[in-house]
């Protein structure tokens, strides 16, 4: 392409234009660039690729293919890497406290690399849960022309003729602990559940946020549901590189795309797919980067009026590969748009509106994954917001696939996840009880751990529908059952969850959206007088720093004020 760019108005002029930048240019010559190369816009290609887990193992190769697209579009690609913490490996031990913190580190590290080197545009590749919102948060924070690319999901494993995912392994651990699964059967399953590259295949957090990328307009249409091993991922990577140069040419930026209406579209798609409760943490965090007020309660209001129409695991039958073959996120949004559930005028990275992109899609009535919006699986969304005397600042529960939406029972209280998991393993959880796991919030954990090991073990023991679980921590997108997370204020902040005693009656109604502690205010006041916050073991390092700065879960558990407090936008330097 013969695109010509005026560098005098781009950030990269600060490192490449004028006699005073001769020392800077010498570094580029050292890397094999020539004068023409240096005269091009510098495009950041950020990859969360690493060998930590299969979610991330193809990202560097995809990012390298993206370079070709950037060059074809008239830019000069500059690749760098950021970290990930992979939840499936961090799960069930102290390592999970690093997970949510990594979202902030990813966003910060991408910001710092782009700022430090004065890049003009950004293409970001991510694969595991927190790296997706972290990458999109950086795009909104920097506000340079940007495209988000998901690395793709894993293909399902096969065990005894059935499709399986890593969640089946977590649940099999519970069956083994209950004496209902021989060790050799567990070992056989673990060896086949994850057959290759890619992120967890169900509608867990990674695929939920991948859907958000398309729904909010930051990803190319129907790019994110293609599994990681598919050759089409190479075409997507190259196309993203080419298209980001078109965005740079027209100066179409993430905050032009991610408006309040676009966030509403994204929340609707999360609910319609029975997506991860973590979206109610990540959407507010992303919105804050754009200066938009959009908290847990805004998300929950949208969930209330969104039908559940995608039959995806863990509540349903299918995985991301099936969603892709059914037509992907745009097939889902086709019927949602026809039902008047989406704002069609939101801009996207194609340079067209969401409605214009959807107009190019033909509804496929023969696929089995996505229901017509007129005949949904259930009339309201797969994720529900709750509020009440136990959670004045809100809580959230995933109800996709659940038959029981009300629960009342006596509390069994645990001060951390390890204590709760040990009780599950020892079969000390009482049927009909409400398990309370506290001191696992953003500050109190610190890091707001996910509880998949505990919830999956309960399910494996056949207790998944017989108890409820409440925490100021989080749940994996793979969690199923009556599991309520993000309870706020958290215990470390003196919220009501800190004052619950064993035997207190807790009532939950996911239809009415309520969660209440049946204890008088007088009694709670007495308990407040003797309550002291629990100390944790993190008095230095990244987790300590996070605990000092992190805000409330219902506002996204973020560590800085966001765009509302900024005095200038990086893209305008």
PDB file of C-alpha atoms in Angstrom, residues 206-482:
ATOM      1  CA  UNK A 206     -10.966 -15.850  28.337  1.00  0.00           C
ATOM      2  CA  UNK A 207     -13.686 -16.595  25.783  1.00  0.00           C
ATOM      3  CA  UNK A 208     -16.092 -14.229  27.538  1.00  0.00           C
ATOM      4  CA  UNK A 209     -13.630 -11.350  27.178  1.00  0.00           C
ATOM      5  CA  UNK A 210     -12.843 -12.442  23.625  1.00  0.00           C
ATOM      6  CA  UNK A 211     -16.545 -11.988  22.861  1.00  0.00           C
ATOM      7  CA  UNK A 212     -16.344  -8.580  24.562  1.00  0.00           C
ATOM      8  CA  UNK A 213     -13.507  -7.614  22.204  1.00  0.00           C
ATOM      9  CA  UNK A 214     -15.772  -8.081  19.196  1.00  0.00           C
ATOM     10  CA  UNK A 215     -18.943  -6.733  20.813  1.00  0.00           C
ATOM     11  CA  UNK A 216     -17.245  -3.549  21.987  1.00  0.00           C
ATOM     12  CA  UNK A 217     -15.662  -2.970  18.581  1.00  0.00           C
ATOM     13  CA  UNK A 218     -11.940  -3.400  19.334  1.00  0.00           C
ATOM     14  CA  UNK A 219     -11.540  -6.703  17.436  1.00  0.00           C
ATOM     15  CA  UNK A 220     -12.091  -7.552  13.792  1.00  0.00           C
ATOM     16  CA  UNK A 221     -15.480  -9.216  13.102  1.00  0.00           C
ATOM     17  CA  UNK A 222     -15.580 -12.956  13.770  1.00  0.00           C
ATOM     18  CA  UNK A 223     -11.886 -13.070  14.590  1.00  0.00           C
ATOM     19  CA  UNK A 224     -11.842 -14.264  18.179  1.00  0.00           C
ATOM     20  CA  UNK A 225     -13.718 -17.576  18.285  1.00  0.00           C
ATOM     21  CA  UNK A 226     -11.412 -19.338  15.792  1.00  0.00           C
ATOM     22  CA  UNK A 227      -9.432 -21.924  17.813  1.00  0.00           C
ATOM     23  CA  UNK A 228      -5.712 -21.367  18.305  1.00  0.00           C
ATOM     24  CA  UNK A 229      -4.589 -24.273  16.053  1.00  0.00           C
ATOM     25  CA  UNK A 230      -6.616 -23.081  13.026  1.00  0.00           C
ATOM     26  CA  UNK A 231      -4.655 -21.636  10.100  1.00  0.00           C
ATOM     27  CA  UNK A 232      -7.189 -18.823   9.871  1.00  0.00           C
ATOM     28  CA  UNK A 233      -5.521 -17.281  12.933  1.00  0.00           C
ATOM     29  CA  UNK A 234      -2.576 -16.350  10.691  1.00  0.00           C
ATOM     30  CA  UNK A 235      -4.904 -14.484   8.322  1.00  0.00           C
ATOM     31  CA  UNK A 236      -6.519 -12.716  11.280  1.00  0.00           C
ATOM     32  CA  UNK A 237      -3.131 -11.630  12.664  1.00  0.00           C
ATOM     33  CA  UNK A 238      -2.023 -10.222   9.334  1.00  0.00           C
ATOM     34  CA  UNK A 239      -5.366  -8.498   8.753  1.00  0.00           C
ATOM     35  CA  UNK A 240      -5.137  -6.830  12.176  1.00  0.00           C
ATOM     36  CA  UNK A 241      -1.725  -5.419  11.262  1.00  0.00           C
ATOM     37  CA  UNK A 242      -3.031  -4.016   7.997  1.00  0.00           C
ATOM     38  CA  UNK A 243      -6.198  -2.603   9.537  1.00  0.00           C
ATOM     39  CA  UNK A 244      -4.458  -0.790  12.384  1.00  0.00           C
ATOM     40  CA  UNK A 245      -2.697   1.278   9.716  1.00  0.00           C
ATOM     41  CA  UNK A 246      -6.078   2.233   8.261  1.00  0.00           C
ATOM     42  CA  UNK A 247      -7.135   3.339  11.760  1.00  0.00           C
ATOM     43  CA  UNK A 248      -3.965   5.400  12.075  1.00  0.00           C
ATOM     44  CA  UNK A 249      -4.651   7.014   8.716  1.00  0.00           C
ATOM     45  CA  UNK A 250      -8.133   8.140   9.825  1.00  0.00           C
ATOM     46  CA  UNK A 251      -7.101   8.629  13.497  1.00  0.00           C
ATOM     47  CA  UNK A 252      -9.911   6.388  14.724  1.00  0.00           C
ATOM     48  CA  UNK A 253      -9.097   5.729  18.381  1.00  0.00           C
ATOM     49  CA  UNK A 254     -10.307   3.296  21.060  1.00  0.00           C
ATOM     50  CA  UNK A 255     -12.295   5.933  22.952  1.00  0.00           C
ATOM     51  CA  UNK A 256     -14.115   6.808  19.725  1.00  0.00           C
ATOM     52  CA  UNK A 257     -15.127   3.147  19.579  1.00  0.00           C
ATOM     53  CA  UNK A 258     -15.690   2.236  23.229  1.00  0.00           C
ATOM     54  CA  UNK A 259     -18.532   4.573  24.141  1.00  0.00           C
ATOM     55  CA  UNK A 260     -21.079   4.032  26.900  1.00  0.00           C
ATOM     56  CA  UNK A 261     -23.344   2.347  24.319  1.00  0.00           C
ATOM     57  CA  UNK A 262     -20.509   0.016  23.270  1.00  0.00           C
ATOM     58  CA  UNK A 263     -20.029  -1.080  26.884  1.00  0.00           C
ATOM     59  CA  UNK A 264     -23.761  -1.788  27.069  1.00  0.00           C
ATOM     60  CA  UNK A 265     -23.444  -3.942  23.939  1.00  0.00           C
ATOM     61  CA  UNK A 266     -20.544  -5.826  25.517  1.00  0.00           C
ATOM     62  CA  UNK A 267     -22.465  -6.481  28.738  1.00  0.00           C
ATOM     63  CA  UNK A 268     -25.423  -7.804  26.741  1.00  0.00           C
ATOM     64  CA  UNK A 269     -23.198 -10.245  24.874  1.00  0.00           C
ATOM     65  CA  UNK A 270     -21.735 -11.488  28.165  1.00  0.00           C
ATOM     66  CA  UNK A 271     -25.223 -12.194  29.522  1.00  0.00           C
ATOM     67  CA  UNK A 272     -26.480 -13.718  26.277  1.00  0.00           C
ATOM     68  CA  UNK A 273     -23.592 -16.213  26.265  1.00  0.00           C
ATOM     69  CA  UNK A 274     -23.826 -17.120  29.958  1.00  0.00           C
ATOM     70  CA  UNK A 275     -20.356 -15.636  30.280  1.00  0.00           C
ATOM     71  CA  UNK A 276     -17.983 -15.318  33.200  1.00  0.00           C
ATOM     72  CA  UNK A 277     -18.874 -13.259  36.259  1.00  0.00           C
ATOM     73  CA  UNK A 278     -15.394 -11.763  35.903  1.00  0.00           C
ATOM     74  CA  UNK A 279     -16.760  -9.586  33.096  1.00  0.00           C
ATOM     75  CA  UNK A 280     -18.506  -7.565  35.805  1.00  0.00           C
ATOM     76  CA  UNK A 281     -15.032  -6.784  37.144  1.00  0.00           C
ATOM     77  CA  UNK A 282     -13.301  -6.165  33.817  1.00  0.00           C
ATOM     78  CA  UNK A 283     -15.935  -4.055  32.039  1.00  0.00           C
ATOM     79  CA  UNK A 284     -15.969  -1.403  34.806  1.00  0.00           C
ATOM     80  CA  UNK A 285     -12.153  -1.409  34.796  1.00  0.00           C
ATOM     81  CA  UNK A 286     -12.050  -0.884  31.028  1.00  0.00           C
ATOM     82  CA  UNK A 287     -14.724   1.810  31.234  1.00  0.00           C
ATOM     83  CA  UNK A 288     -12.693   3.709  33.807  1.00  0.00           C
ATOM     84  CA  UNK A 289      -9.793   3.872  31.349  1.00  0.00           C
ATOM     85  CA  UNK A 290     -12.129   5.691  28.962  1.00  0.00           C
ATOM     86  CA  UNK A 291     -13.580   7.988  31.631  1.00  0.00           C
ATOM     87  CA  UNK A 292     -16.967   6.269  31.565  1.00  0.00           C
ATOM     88  CA  UNK A 293     -18.989   5.448  34.707  1.00  0.00           C
ATOM     89  CA  UNK A 294     -20.023   1.817  34.288  1.00  0.00           C
ATOM     90  CA  UNK A 295     -19.989  -0.218  37.499  1.00  0.00           C
ATOM     91  CA  UNK A 296     -21.296  -3.594  38.641  1.00  0.00           C
ATOM     92  CA  UNK A 297     -24.835  -2.255  39.004  1.00  0.00           C
ATOM     93  CA  UNK A 298     -24.864  -0.865  35.464  1.00  0.00           C
ATOM     94  CA  UNK A 299     -23.733  -4.262  34.234  1.00  0.00           C
ATOM     95  CA  UNK A 300     -26.338  -6.046  36.360  1.00  0.00           C
ATOM     96  CA  UNK A 301     -29.185  -3.860  35.064  1.00  0.00           C
ATOM     97  CA  UNK A 302     -28.316  -4.888  31.514  1.00  0.00           C
ATOM     98  CA  UNK A 303     -28.064  -8.547  32.515  1.00  0.00           C
ATOM     99  CA  UNK A 304     -31.648  -8.401  33.876  1.00  0.00           C
ATOM    100  CA  UNK A 305     -33.124  -7.690  30.452  1.00  0.00           C
ATOM    101  CA  UNK A 306     -30.895  -9.893  28.280  1.00  0.00           C
ATOM    102  CA  UNK A 307     -32.011 -13.381  27.210  1.00  0.00           C
ATOM    103  CA  UNK A 308     -29.571 -16.276  27.526  1.00  0.00           C
ATOM    104  CA  UNK A 309     -29.207 -17.640  23.993  1.00  0.00           C
ATOM    105  CA  UNK A 310     -25.806 -19.362  23.551  1.00  0.00           C
ATOM    106  CA  UNK A 311     -25.670 -22.967  24.763  1.00  0.00           C
ATOM    107  CA  UNK A 312     -22.064 -22.908  25.965  1.00  0.00           C
ATOM    108  CA  UNK A 313     -20.184 -24.686  28.748  1.00  0.00           C
ATOM    109  CA  UNK A 314     -20.102 -24.654  31.737  1.00  0.00           C
ATOM    110  CA  UNK A 315     -23.885 -24.151  31.878  1.00  0.00           C
ATOM    111  CA  UNK A 316     -24.547 -25.619  28.420  1.00  0.00           C
ATOM    112  CA  UNK A 317     -23.280 -28.175  25.904  1.00  0.00           C
ATOM    113  CA  UNK A 318     -20.823 -26.502  23.541  1.00  0.00           C
ATOM    114  CA  UNK A 319     -17.345 -24.941  23.444  1.00  0.00           C
ATOM    115  CA  UNK A 320     -15.745 -22.063  21.527  1.00  0.00           C
ATOM    116  CA  UNK A 321     -14.921 -24.233  18.508  1.00  0.00           C
ATOM    117  CA  UNK A 322     -18.623 -25.007  18.133  1.00  0.00           C
ATOM    118  CA  UNK A 323     -19.485 -21.311  18.512  1.00  0.00           C
ATOM    119  CA  UNK A 324     -16.988 -20.482  15.761  1.00  0.00           C
ATOM    120  CA  UNK A 325     -18.441 -23.109  13.435  1.00  0.00           C
ATOM    121  CA  UNK A 326     -21.955 -21.816  14.179  1.00  0.00           C
ATOM    122  CA  UNK A 327     -20.975 -18.372  12.922  1.00  0.00           C
ATOM    123  CA  UNK A 328     -19.183 -16.816  15.881  1.00  0.00           C
ATOM    124  CA  UNK A 329     -19.923 -13.705  17.905  1.00  0.00           C
ATOM    125  CA  UNK A 330     -21.446 -11.901  14.934  1.00  0.00           C
ATOM    126  CA  UNK A 331     -23.976 -14.687  14.402  1.00  0.00           C
ATOM    127  CA  UNK A 332     -24.977 -14.225  18.042  1.00  0.00           C
ATOM    128  CA  UNK A 333     -25.162 -10.452  17.616  1.00  0.00           C
ATOM    129  CA  UNK A 334     -27.224 -10.868  14.421  1.00  0.00           C
ATOM    130  CA  UNK A 335     -30.212 -12.241  16.325  1.00  0.00           C
ATOM    131  CA  UNK A 336     -29.587  -9.857  19.240  1.00  0.00           C
ATOM    132  CA  UNK A 337     -29.670  -6.891  16.854  1.00  0.00           C
ATOM    133  CA  UNK A 338     -32.854  -8.215  15.265  1.00  0.00           C
ATOM    134  CA  UNK A 339     -34.335  -8.339  18.764  1.00  0.00           C
ATOM    135  CA  UNK A 340     -33.443  -4.702  19.418  1.00  0.00           C
ATOM    136  CA  UNK A 341     -30.898  -5.565  22.120  1.00  0.00           C
ATOM    137  CA  UNK A 342     -27.828  -3.826  20.658  1.00  0.00           C
ATOM    138  CA  UNK A 343     -26.887  -0.257  19.728  1.00  0.00           C
ATOM    139  CA  UNK A 344     -26.177  -0.468  16.010  1.00  0.00           C
ATOM    140  CA  UNK A 345     -24.473   2.918  15.574  1.00  0.00           C
ATOM    141  CA  UNK A 346     -21.369   2.128  17.645  1.00  0.00           C
ATOM    142  CA  UNK A 347     -18.145   2.455  15.637  1.00  0.00           C
ATOM    143  CA  UNK A 348     -15.755  -0.514  15.262  1.00  0.00           C
ATOM    144  CA  UNK A 349     -12.168  -1.069  14.130  1.00  0.00           C
ATOM    145  CA  UNK A 350     -13.435  -1.890  10.639  1.00  0.00           C
ATOM    146  CA  UNK A 351     -14.226   1.803  10.205  1.00  0.00           C
ATOM    147  CA  UNK A 352     -17.883   0.791   9.947  1.00  0.00           C
ATOM    148  CA  UNK A 353     -20.556   0.705  12.626  1.00  0.00           C
ATOM    149  CA  UNK A 354     -21.523  -2.466  14.441  1.00  0.00           C
ATOM    150  CA  UNK A 355     -24.838  -2.429  12.592  1.00  0.00           C
ATOM    151  CA  UNK A 356     -23.117  -2.160   9.206  1.00  0.00           C
ATOM    152  CA  UNK A 357     -20.874  -5.112  10.101  1.00  0.00           C
ATOM    153  CA  UNK A 358     -23.848  -7.180  11.282  1.00  0.00           C
ATOM    154  CA  UNK A 359     -25.785  -6.372   8.097  1.00  0.00           C
ATOM    155  CA  UNK A 360     -23.179  -8.449   6.243  1.00  0.00           C
ATOM    156  CA  UNK A 361     -24.116 -11.549   8.303  1.00  0.00           C
ATOM    157  CA  UNK A 362     -26.863 -13.987   7.250  1.00  0.00           C
ATOM    158  CA  UNK A 363     -28.620 -15.791  10.095  1.00  0.00           C
ATOM    159  CA  UNK A 364     -28.061 -19.552  10.062  1.00  0.00           C
ATOM    160  CA  UNK A 365     -31.157 -21.314  11.456  1.00  0.00           C
ATOM    161  CA  UNK A 366     -29.530 -24.763  11.123  1.00  0.00           C
ATOM    162  CA  UNK A 367     -26.735 -24.339  13.698  1.00  0.00           C
ATOM    163  CA  UNK A 368     -27.456 -25.628  17.208  1.00  0.00           C
ATOM    164  CA  UNK A 369     -25.300 -23.430  19.457  1.00  0.00           C
ATOM    165  CA  UNK A 370     -26.967 -20.013  19.221  1.00  0.00           C
ATOM    166  CA  UNK A 371     -30.711 -19.765  19.794  1.00  0.00           C
ATOM    167  CA  UNK A 372     -32.918 -17.223  18.054  1.00  0.00           C
ATOM    168  CA  UNK A 373     -33.533 -14.324  20.432  1.00  0.00           C
ATOM    169  CA  UNK A 374     -37.284 -14.977  20.099  1.00  0.00           C
ATOM    170  CA  UNK A 375     -36.862 -18.496  21.525  1.00  0.00           C
ATOM    171  CA  UNK A 376     -34.099 -18.162  24.155  1.00  0.00           C
ATOM    172  CA  UNK A 377     -32.784 -20.840  26.481  1.00  0.00           C
ATOM    173  CA  UNK A 378     -34.016 -18.660  29.353  1.00  0.00           C
ATOM    174  CA  UNK A 379     -35.661 -15.232  29.121  1.00  0.00           C
ATOM    175  CA  UNK A 380     -33.040 -13.447  31.231  1.00  0.00           C
ATOM    176  CA  UNK A 381     -29.255 -13.516  31.185  1.00  0.00           C
ATOM    177  CA  UNK A 382     -26.917 -16.181  32.437  1.00  0.00           C
ATOM    178  CA  UNK A 383     -25.317 -13.801  34.955  1.00  0.00           C
ATOM    179  CA  UNK A 384     -27.189 -11.923  37.708  1.00  0.00           C
ATOM    180  CA  UNK A 385     -26.260  -9.031  39.992  1.00  0.00           C
ATOM    181  CA  UNK A 386     -27.303  -9.177  43.651  1.00  0.00           C
ATOM    182  CA  UNK A 387     -27.613  -6.578  46.394  1.00  0.00           C
ATOM    183  CA  UNK A 388     -28.799  -6.635  49.995  1.00  0.00           C
ATOM    184  CA  UNK A 389     -27.808  -6.455  53.633  1.00  0.00           C
ATOM    185  CA  UNK A 390     -24.924  -8.897  53.128  1.00  0.00           C
ATOM    186  CA  UNK A 391     -23.658  -7.049  50.039  1.00  0.00           C
ATOM    187  CA  UNK A 392     -24.575  -3.330  50.060  1.00  0.00           C
ATOM    188  CA  UNK A 393     -21.999  -2.748  47.306  1.00  0.00           C
ATOM    189  CA  UNK A 394     -23.254  -5.694  45.304  1.00  0.00           C
ATOM    190  CA  UNK A 395     -22.344  -9.248  44.366  1.00  0.00           C
ATOM    191  CA  UNK A 396     -22.699 -11.414  41.292  1.00  0.00           C
ATOM    192  CA  UNK A 397     -23.734 -14.975  40.438  1.00  0.00           C
ATOM    193  CA  UNK A 398     -23.748 -17.037  37.238  1.00  0.00           C
ATOM    194  CA  UNK A 399     -27.100 -18.808  36.882  1.00  0.00           C
ATOM    195  CA  UNK A 400     -26.723 -20.237  33.361  1.00  0.00           C
ATOM    196  CA  UNK A 401     -27.803 -23.873  33.449  1.00  0.00           C
ATOM    197  CA  UNK A 402     -29.070 -23.704  37.053  1.00  0.00           C
ATOM    198  CA  UNK A 403     -32.518 -24.917  38.063  1.00  0.00           C
ATOM    199  CA  UNK A 404     -32.511 -23.480  41.576  1.00  0.00           C
ATOM    200  CA  UNK A 405     -32.503 -19.664  41.841  1.00  0.00           C
ATOM    201  CA  UNK A 406     -33.379 -19.230  45.539  1.00  0.00           C
ATOM    202  CA  UNK A 407     -31.416 -20.509  48.516  1.00  0.00           C
ATOM    203  CA  UNK A 408     -31.692 -20.064  52.297  1.00  0.00           C
ATOM    204  CA  UNK A 409     -29.403 -21.734  54.784  1.00  0.00           C
ATOM    205  CA  UNK A 410     -27.107 -21.420  57.799  1.00  0.00           C
ATOM    206  CA  UNK A 411     -23.600 -20.047  57.263  1.00  0.00           C
ATOM    207  CA  UNK A 412     -20.447 -22.154  57.458  1.00  0.00           C
ATOM    208  CA  UNK A 413     -17.702 -19.559  57.729  1.00  0.00           C
ATOM    209  CA  UNK A 414     -14.072 -19.896  56.565  1.00  0.00           C
ATOM    210  CA  UNK A 415     -11.380 -17.230  56.824  1.00  0.00           C
ATOM    211  CA  UNK A 416      -9.612 -18.267  53.589  1.00  0.00           C
ATOM    212  CA  UNK A 417      -9.995 -20.602  50.623  1.00  0.00           C
ATOM    213  CA  UNK A 418      -7.520 -23.187  51.925  1.00  0.00           C
ATOM    214  CA  UNK A 419      -9.651 -23.765  55.030  1.00  0.00           C
ATOM    215  CA  UNK A 420     -12.786 -24.184  52.911  1.00  0.00           C
ATOM    216  CA  UNK A 421     -11.095 -26.571  50.475  1.00  0.00           C
ATOM    217  CA  UNK A 422      -9.779 -28.679  53.363  1.00  0.00           C
ATOM    218  CA  UNK A 423     -13.317 -28.913  54.758  1.00  0.00           C
ATOM    219  CA  UNK A 424     -14.616 -29.991  51.345  1.00  0.00           C
ATOM    220  CA  UNK A 425     -11.963 -32.695  51.082  1.00  0.00           C
ATOM    221  CA  UNK A 426     -12.823 -33.965  54.573  1.00  0.00           C
ATOM    222  CA  UNK A 427     -16.558 -34.003  53.677  1.00  0.00           C
ATOM    223  CA  UNK A 428     -17.272 -31.505  56.495  1.00  0.00           C
ATOM    224  CA  UNK A 429     -19.572 -29.304  54.408  1.00  0.00           C
ATOM    225  CA  UNK A 430     -23.196 -29.667  55.486  1.00  0.00           C
ATOM    226  CA  UNK A 431     -25.897 -30.090  52.874  1.00  0.00           C
ATOM    227  CA  UNK A 432     -28.121 -26.995  52.802  1.00  0.00           C
ATOM    228  CA  UNK A 433     -25.456 -24.670  54.199  1.00  0.00           C
ATOM    229  CA  UNK A 434     -24.194 -21.377  52.798  1.00  0.00           C
ATOM    230  CA  UNK A 435     -20.405 -21.550  52.692  1.00  0.00           C
ATOM    231  CA  UNK A 436     -18.824 -18.155  53.384  1.00  0.00           C
ATOM    232  CA  UNK A 437     -15.191 -17.620  52.328  1.00  0.00           C
ATOM    233  CA  UNK A 438     -13.953 -14.197  53.368  1.00  0.00           C
ATOM    234  CA  UNK A 439     -10.727 -12.180  53.487  1.00  0.00           C
ATOM    235  CA  UNK A 440     -10.217 -13.009  49.804  1.00  0.00           C
ATOM    236  CA  UNK A 441     -11.186  -9.600  48.350  1.00  0.00           C
ATOM    237  CA  UNK A 442      -8.957  -7.237  46.364  1.00  0.00           C
ATOM    238  CA  UNK A 443      -7.376  -5.736  49.517  1.00  0.00           C
ATOM    239  CA  UNK A 444      -7.876  -8.576  51.939  1.00  0.00           C
ATOM    240  CA  UNK A 445      -6.501 -11.429  49.877  1.00  0.00           C
ATOM    241  CA  UNK A 446      -4.783  -9.517  48.554  1.00  0.00           C
ATOM    242  CA  UNK A 447      -5.626 -10.153  44.927  1.00  0.00           C
ATOM    243  CA  UNK A 448      -9.213 -11.448  44.963  1.00  0.00           C
ATOM    244  CA  UNK A 449      -8.572 -15.123  44.262  1.00  0.00           C
ATOM    245  CA  UNK A 450     -10.799 -17.370  42.157  1.00  0.00           C
ATOM    246  CA  UNK A 451     -12.296 -20.408  43.868  1.00  0.00           C
ATOM    247  CA  UNK A 452     -12.560 -23.009  41.096  1.00  0.00           C
ATOM    248  CA  UNK A 453     -10.719 -25.718  43.019  1.00  0.00           C
ATOM    249  CA  UNK A 454     -13.245 -25.494  45.846  1.00  0.00           C
ATOM    250  CA  UNK A 455     -16.372 -25.140  43.716  1.00  0.00           C
ATOM    251  CA  UNK A 456     -15.347 -27.888  41.290  1.00  0.00           C
ATOM    252  CA  UNK A 457     -14.557 -30.251  44.172  1.00  0.00           C
ATOM    253  CA  UNK A 458     -18.007 -29.587  45.613  1.00  0.00           C
ATOM    254  CA  UNK A 459     -19.574 -30.370  42.264  1.00  0.00           C
ATOM    255  CA  UNK A 460     -17.502 -33.515  41.938  1.00  0.00           C
ATOM    256  CA  UNK A 461     -18.842 -34.673  45.300  1.00  0.00           C
ATOM    257  CA  UNK A 462     -22.413 -34.125  44.142  1.00  0.00           C
ATOM    258  CA  UNK A 463     -22.859 -31.100  46.430  1.00  0.00           C
ATOM    259  CA  UNK A 464     -22.911 -28.452  43.705  1.00  0.00           C
ATOM    260  CA  UNK A 465     -26.680 -27.879  43.851  1.00  0.00           C
ATOM    261  CA  UNK A 466     -27.024 -28.689  47.566  1.00  0.00           C
ATOM    262  CA  UNK A 467     -25.048 -25.764  48.992  1.00  0.00           C
ATOM    263  CA  UNK A 468     -24.434 -22.133  48.177  1.00  0.00           C
ATOM    264  CA  UNK A 469     -21.039 -20.434  48.334  1.00  0.00           C
ATOM    265  CA  UNK A 470     -20.429 -16.739  49.008  1.00  0.00           C
ATOM    266  CA  UNK A 471     -17.100 -14.908  48.884  1.00  0.00           C
ATOM    267  CA  UNK A 472     -15.562 -11.466  48.637  1.00  0.00           C
ATOM    268  CA  UNK A 473     -13.167 -13.135  46.224  1.00  0.00           C
ATOM    269  CA  UNK A 474     -13.969 -14.262  42.692  1.00  0.00           C
ATOM    270  CA  UNK A 475     -15.016 -17.334  40.789  1.00  0.00           C
ATOM    271  CA  UNK A 476     -13.558 -18.778  37.660  1.00  0.00           C
ATOM    272  CA  UNK A 477     -15.627 -18.384  34.528  1.00  0.00           C
ATOM    273  CA  UNK A 478     -15.674 -22.171  34.639  1.00  0.00           C
ATOM    274  CA  UNK A 479     -17.470 -22.271  38.000  1.00  0.00           C
ATOM    275  CA  UNK A 480     -21.005 -23.572  38.106  1.00  0.00           C
ATOM    276  CA  UNK A 481     -23.499 -23.920  40.952  1.00  0.00           C
ATOM    277  CA  UNK A 482     -24.898 -21.363  43.394  1.00  0.00           C
TER     278      UNK A 482
END
